[in-house]
Amino acid sequence: MSKKVILITGASSGMGKESAKTLIEQGHTVYTVARRIEQMQDLSTLGGFPIQMDITKENDIQNVVDTIIKKEGKIDVLWNNAGYGLFGSVEDTPIEEARQQFEVNVFGLATLTQKVVPYMRKANAGTIINTSSMGGKMYTPMGAWYHATKHAVEGFSDCLRLELKEFNINVVVLEPGIIVTEFGDVLLENINKFSSKGAYASLTKKLVIATKKMYDSGQGSKTLVISKTIAKIVKARKPKTRYRVGLLAKPMVWMRINLGDRLFDKIVMSQV
């Protein structure tokens, strides 16, 4: 198997970190970036190359790309994995918070992609993996801004795939289901912050209880399912355009596509 130069964003925890460990073990040259560099020191010990980067700062992004190109001369795989979930009612969530959600989940991803593509194009090779979610194909109450960003990543990736086809660059969308990571903690923190009082207090309470119950009972797939999938994509000469993996990802998206809006609404609300 040929060894590749890989750049992973959002690698300080969860899916990004576990997959980085797997790829390092397989002998790839793995650069990991996140705001919390102190949480990537173990990756450095294993043989990875952590760099501090804020996905919303263009200077940080430029510095990372320049550093890798100077040292390695190429980037074979870019995994745009950084992101978080902003949850709360549309009415209660401040627009500046919504804007920040787009800055991280969409515009940060797009900026890094713009800076990496020219090198892949010159090499006439490369793979870009964009982390969406089963939430990029469906929806839940109180998740308007999060789902909006993931729907955007889906559309962005499809257009990018067509544009880069002639340059032999693969564009892959990763659509995880429920994975056991810090995601649930951030989700609960945001809901409680914005919508725990007022008109949506009752719905918020139900959603918090349902989410806590799911995470506390250990439901959700282990990050191993993601690291195995990423390793498979990295190895593939012609990877699939989408990988839907993890708890509920396939059935929920199937229901969304096949059952129609009103029935799907009922199914979603029956879980809250």
GROMACS .gro file of C-alpha atoms in nm:
model
  272
    1MET     CA    1   0.000   0.000   0.000
    2SER     CA    2   0.138   0.339  -0.095
    3LYS     CA    3   0.199   0.575   0.196
    4LYS     CA    4   0.018   0.905   0.172
    5VAL     CA    5   0.045   1.257   0.311
    6ILE     CA    6  -0.283   1.319   0.494
    7LEU     CA    7  -0.424   1.636   0.652
    8ILE     CA    8  -0.705   1.598   0.909
    9THR     CA    9  -0.894   1.887   1.068
   10GLY     CA   10  -1.078   1.854   1.399
   11ALA     CA   11  -0.833   1.592   1.523
   12SER     CA   12  -0.814   1.682   1.893
   13SER     CA   13  -1.085   1.430   1.986
   14GLY     CA   14  -1.342   1.183   1.861
   15MET     CA   15  -1.353   1.060   1.503
   16GLY     CA   16  -1.061   1.270   1.380
   17LYS     CA   17  -0.825   1.166   1.656
   18GLU     CA   18  -0.904   0.794   1.647
   19SER     CA   19  -0.876   0.782   1.267
   20ALA     CA   20  -0.543   0.971   1.283
   21LYS     CA   21  -0.406   0.701   1.516
   22THR     CA   22  -0.511   0.428   1.273
   23LEU     CA   23  -0.357   0.605   0.973
   24ILE     CA   24  -0.030   0.672   1.160
   25GLU     CA   25  -0.013   0.303   1.255
   26GLN     CA   26  -0.057   0.214   0.888
   27GLY     CA   27   0.252   0.419   0.805
   28HIS     CA   28   0.098   0.728   0.649
   29THR     CA   29   0.236   1.078   0.710
   30VAL     CA   30  -0.046   1.235   0.909
   31TYR     CA   31  -0.080   1.606   0.986
   32THR     CA   32  -0.351   1.683   1.240
   33VAL     CA   33  -0.492   2.027   1.311
   34ALA     CA   34  -0.724   2.169   1.577
   35ARG     CA   35  -0.746   2.468   1.809
   36ARG     CA   36  -0.657   2.253   2.110
   37ILE     CA   37  -0.304   2.146   2.024
   38GLU     CA   38  -0.242   2.022   2.380
   39GLN     CA   39  -0.499   1.749   2.312
   40MET     CA   40  -0.298   1.617   2.015
   41GLN     CA   41   0.035   1.560   2.189
   42ASP     CA   42  -0.031   1.185   2.203
   43LEU     CA   43  -0.052   1.187   1.821
   44SER     CA   44   0.292   1.349   1.810
   45THR     CA   45   0.427   1.068   2.032
   46LEU     CA   46   0.282   0.811   1.791
   47GLY     CA   47   0.454   0.979   1.495
   48GLY     CA   48   0.194   1.227   1.376
   49PHE     CA   49   0.246   1.598   1.314
   50PRO     CA   50   0.002   1.816   1.512
   51ILE     CA   51  -0.029   2.185   1.424
   52GLN     CA   52  -0.249   2.438   1.599
   53MET     CA   53  -0.510   2.585   1.366
   54ASP     CA   54  -0.835   2.776   1.400
   55ILE     CA   55  -1.051   2.677   1.101
   56THR     CA   56  -1.209   3.025   1.098
   57LYS     CA   57  -0.874   3.205   1.055
   58GLU     CA   58  -0.737   3.223   0.701
   59ASN     CA   59  -0.381   3.297   0.818
   60ASP     CA   60  -0.382   2.979   1.027
   61ILE     CA   61  -0.509   2.777   0.731
   62GLN     CA   62  -0.249   2.923   0.495
   63ASN     CA   63   0.028   2.852   0.743
   64VAL     CA   64  -0.071   2.485   0.774
   65VAL     CA   65  -0.088   2.430   0.397
   66ASP     CA   66   0.245   2.612   0.343
   67THR     CA   67   0.413   2.409   0.620
   68ILE     CA   68   0.303   2.075   0.475
   69ILE     CA   69   0.386   2.163   0.115
   70LYS     CA   70   0.730   2.293   0.217
   71LYS     CA   71   0.808   1.972   0.406
   72GLU     CA   72   0.629   1.707   0.197
   73GLY     CA   73   0.577   1.870  -0.142
   74LYS     CA   74   0.219   1.743  -0.163
   75ILE     CA   75  -0.107   1.666   0.017
   76ASP     CA   76  -0.262   1.339  -0.101
   77VAL     CA   77  -0.567   1.335   0.124
   78LEU     CA   78  -0.757   1.621   0.288
   79TRP     CA   79  -1.017   1.522   0.544
   80ASN     CA   80  -1.234   1.822   0.635
   81ASN     CA   81  -1.359   1.688   0.966
   82ALA     CA   82  -1.375   1.995   1.195
   83GLY     CA   83  -1.725   2.089   1.301
   84TYR     CA   84  -1.972   2.110   1.585
   85GLY     CA   85  -2.347   2.110   1.644
   86LEU     CA   86  -2.537   2.428   1.726
   87PHE     CA   87  -2.879   2.336   1.867
   88GLY     CA   88  -3.158   2.560   1.987
   89SER     CA   89  -3.476   2.702   1.835
   90VAL     CA   90  -3.447   2.930   1.532
   91GLU     CA   91  -3.623   3.204   1.726
   92ASP     CA   92  -3.389   3.188   2.028
   93THR     CA   93  -3.052   3.126   1.864
   94PRO     CA   94  -2.859   3.452   1.808
   95ILE     CA   95  -2.770   3.508   1.443
   96GLU     CA   96  -2.403   3.565   1.535
   97GLU     CA   97  -2.399   3.211   1.680
   98ALA     CA   98  -2.556   3.079   1.360
   99ARG     CA   99  -2.297   3.268   1.158
  100GLN     CA  100  -2.017   3.108   1.359
  101GLN     CA  101  -2.171   2.766   1.291
  102PHE     CA  102  -2.143   2.834   0.917
  103GLU     CA  103  -1.791   2.978   0.956
  104VAL     CA  104  -1.668   2.652   1.110
  105ASN     CA  105  -1.878   2.388   0.935
  106VAL     CA  106  -1.891   2.539   0.584
  107PHE     CA  107  -1.665   2.838   0.516
  108GLY     CA  108  -1.365   2.702   0.708
  109LEU     CA  109  -1.398   2.376   0.517
  110ALA     CA  110  -1.427   2.566   0.189
  111THR     CA  111  -1.126   2.791   0.258
  112LEU     CA  112  -0.898   2.499   0.335
  113THR     CA  113  -1.025   2.313   0.028
  114GLN     CA  114  -0.951   2.615  -0.195
  115LYS     CA  115  -0.593   2.625  -0.068
  116VAL     CA  116  -0.527   2.251  -0.109
  117VAL     CA  117  -0.691   2.190  -0.449
  118PRO     CA  118  -0.422   2.363  -0.663
  119TYR     CA  119  -0.158   2.120  -0.534
  120MET     CA  120  -0.380   1.817  -0.596
  121ARG     CA  121  -0.465   1.949  -0.941
  122LYS     CA  122  -0.097   1.987  -1.032
  123ALA     CA  123  -0.035   1.633  -0.907
  124ASN     CA  124  -0.340   1.511  -1.105
  125ALA     CA  125  -0.433   1.309  -0.797
  126GLY     CA  126  -0.592   1.344  -0.455
  127THR     CA  127  -0.886   1.267  -0.231
  128ILE     CA  128  -1.097   1.519  -0.038
  129ILE     CA  129  -1.323   1.378   0.234
  130ASN     CA  130  -1.590   1.610   0.374
  131THR     CA  131  -1.760   1.515   0.699
  132SER     CA  132  -2.132   1.570   0.666
  133SER     CA  133  -2.375   1.366   0.876
  134MET     CA  134  -2.693   1.168   0.839
  135GLY     CA  135  -2.815   1.515   0.947
  136GLY     CA  136  -2.712   1.640   0.603
  137LYS     CA  137  -2.999   1.437   0.458
  138MET     CA  138  -3.260   1.467   0.734
  139TYR     CA  139  -3.357   1.697   1.020
  140THR     CA  140  -3.452   1.718   1.388
  141PRO     CA  141  -3.627   1.988   1.590
  142MET     CA  142  -3.399   2.258   1.733
  143GLY     CA  143  -3.125   2.170   1.486
  144ALA     CA  144  -3.201   2.417   1.205
  145TRP     CA  145  -2.856   2.578   1.191
  146TYR     CA  146  -2.661   2.254   1.230
  147HIS     CA  147  -2.867   2.075   0.966
  148ALA     CA  148  -2.842   2.377   0.736
  149THR     CA  149  -2.461   2.358   0.745
  150LYS     CA  150  -2.458   1.984   0.679
  151HIS     CA  151  -2.705   2.016   0.391
  152ALA     CA  152  -2.470   2.285   0.257
  153VAL     CA  153  -2.169   2.051   0.284
  154GLU     CA  154  -2.360   1.790   0.083
  155GLY     CA  155  -2.439   2.033  -0.199
  156PHE     CA  156  -2.091   2.187  -0.193
  157SER     CA  157  -1.931   1.841  -0.217
  158ASP     CA  158  -2.147   1.728  -0.508
  159CYS     CA  159  -2.056   2.037  -0.712
  160LEU     CA  160  -1.689   2.007  -0.617
  161ARG     CA  161  -1.687   1.642  -0.727
  162LEU     CA  162  -1.800   1.739  -1.077
  163GLU     CA  163  -1.548   2.024  -1.101
  164LEU     CA  164  -1.250   1.812  -0.993
  165LYS     CA  165  -1.330   1.494  -1.186
  166GLU     CA  166  -1.113   1.586  -1.485
  167PHE     CA  167  -0.816   1.640  -1.253
  168ASN     CA  168  -0.843   1.289  -1.106
  169ILE     CA  169  -0.938   1.421  -0.760
  170ASN     CA  170  -1.192   1.219  -0.562
  171VAL     CA  171  -1.450   1.399  -0.349
  172VAL     CA  172  -1.608   1.182  -0.082
  173VAL     CA  173  -1.889   1.265   0.163
  174LEU     CA  174  -1.880   1.094   0.501
  175GLU     CA  175  -2.226   1.068   0.659
  176PRO     CA  176  -2.189   0.938   1.016
  177GLY     CA  177  -2.488   0.834   1.222
  178ILE     CA  178  -2.476   0.851   1.601
  179ILE     CA  179  -2.113   0.812   1.709
  180VAL     CA  180  -1.997   0.818   2.072
  181THR     CA  181  -1.794   1.145   2.086
  182GLU     CA  182  -1.807   1.486   2.257
  183PHE     CA  183  -2.076   1.590   2.006
  184GLY     CA  184  -2.365   1.510   2.244
  185ASP     CA  185  -2.217   1.721   2.525
  186VAL     CA  186  -2.182   2.025   2.299
  187LEU     CA  187  -2.534   1.973   2.164
  188LEU     CA  188  -2.686   1.965   2.515
  189GLU     CA  189  -2.487   2.267   2.627
  190ASN     CA  190  -2.619   2.474   2.335
  191ILE     CA  191  -2.982   2.369   2.373
  192ASN     CA  192  -2.980   2.449   2.742
  193LYS     CA  193  -2.811   2.782   2.675
  194PHE     CA  194  -3.057   2.915   2.417
  195SER     CA  195  -3.394   2.748   2.456
  196SER     CA  196  -3.433   2.616   2.812
  197LYS     CA  197  -3.678   2.895   2.900
  198GLY     CA  198  -3.963   3.055   2.709
  199ALA     CA  199  -4.186   2.926   2.431
  200TYR     CA  200  -3.970   2.622   2.348
  201ALA     CA  201  -3.891   2.511   2.705
  202SER     CA  202  -4.117   2.205   2.687
  203LEU     CA  203  -3.976   2.083   2.355
  204THR     CA  204  -3.621   2.155   2.477
  205LYS     CA  205  -3.675   1.953   2.793
  206LYS     CA  206  -3.805   1.654   2.596
  207LEU     CA  207  -3.514   1.672   2.352
  208VAL     CA  208  -3.258   1.695   2.634
  209ILE     CA  209  -3.410   1.391   2.809
  210ALA     CA  210  -3.417   1.187   2.486
  211THR     CA  211  -3.058   1.283   2.396
  212LYS     CA  212  -2.922   1.214   2.745
  213LYS     CA  213  -3.100   0.879   2.757
  214MET     CA  214  -2.947   0.777   2.426
  215TYR     CA  215  -2.591   0.879   2.517
  216ASP     CA  216  -2.608   0.757   2.880
  217SER     CA  217  -2.731   0.414   2.774
  218GLY     CA  218  -2.419   0.378   2.559
  219GLN     CA  219  -2.612   0.385   2.233
  220GLY     CA  220  -2.413   0.504   1.937
  221SER     CA  221  -2.136   0.346   1.736
  222LYS     CA  222  -1.776   0.349   1.848
  223THR     CA  223  -1.533   0.576   1.662
  224LEU     CA  224  -1.372   0.255   1.530
  225VAL     CA  225  -1.639   0.235   1.257
  226ILE     CA  226  -1.524   0.576   1.133
  227SER     CA  227  -1.150   0.502   1.148
  228LYS     CA  228  -1.204   0.179   0.951
  229THR     CA  229  -1.407   0.368   0.691
  230ILE     CA  230  -1.149   0.647   0.657
  231ALA     CA  231  -0.870   0.391   0.617
  232LYS     CA  232  -1.075   0.223   0.342
  233ILE     CA  233  -1.131   0.555   0.161
  234VAL     CA  234  -0.760   0.647   0.184
  235LYS     CA  235  -0.663   0.309   0.039
  236ALA     CA  236  -0.920   0.308  -0.243
  237ARG     CA  237  -0.813   0.418  -0.589
  238LYS     CA  238  -1.174   0.503  -0.671
  239PRO     CA  239  -1.366   0.547  -0.343
  240LYS     CA  240  -1.745   0.569  -0.334
  241THR     CA  241  -1.894   0.919  -0.339
  242ARG     CA  242  -2.069   0.862  -0.003
  243TYR     CA  243  -2.009   0.649   0.306
  244ARG     CA  244  -2.306   0.625   0.543
  245VAL     CA  245  -2.186   0.457   0.863
  246GLY     CA  246  -2.273   0.436   1.232
  247LEU     CA  247  -2.591   0.388   1.435
  248LEU     CA  248  -2.917   0.482   1.254
  249ALA     CA  249  -2.741   0.645   0.955
  250LYS     CA  250  -2.877   0.409   0.690
  251PRO     CA  251  -3.233   0.356   0.824
  252MET     CA  252  -3.293   0.724   0.904
  253VAL     CA  253  -3.180   0.842   0.561
  254TRP     CA  254  -3.382   0.564   0.396
  255MET     CA  255  -3.695   0.677   0.582
  256ARG     CA  256  -3.630   1.042   0.493
  257ILE     CA  257  -3.599   0.961   0.122
  258ASN     CA  258  -3.884   0.712   0.097
  259LEU     CA  259  -4.157   0.802   0.345
  260GLY     CA  260  -4.241   1.164   0.262
  261ASP     CA  261  -4.230   1.473   0.482
  262ARG     CA  262  -4.535   1.430   0.704
  263LEU     CA  263  -4.468   1.068   0.798
  264PHE     CA  264  -4.101   1.144   0.862
  265ASP     CA  265  -4.202   1.442   1.080
  266LYS     CA  266  -4.415   1.204   1.291
  267ILE     CA  267  -4.132   0.953   1.326
  268VAL     CA  268  -3.883   1.221   1.437
  269MET     CA  269  -4.123   1.379   1.686
  270SER     CA  270  -4.218   1.037   1.829
  271GLN     CA  271  -3.858   1.009   1.954
  272VAL     CA  272  -3.869   1.339   2.146
   0.00000   0.00000   0.00000
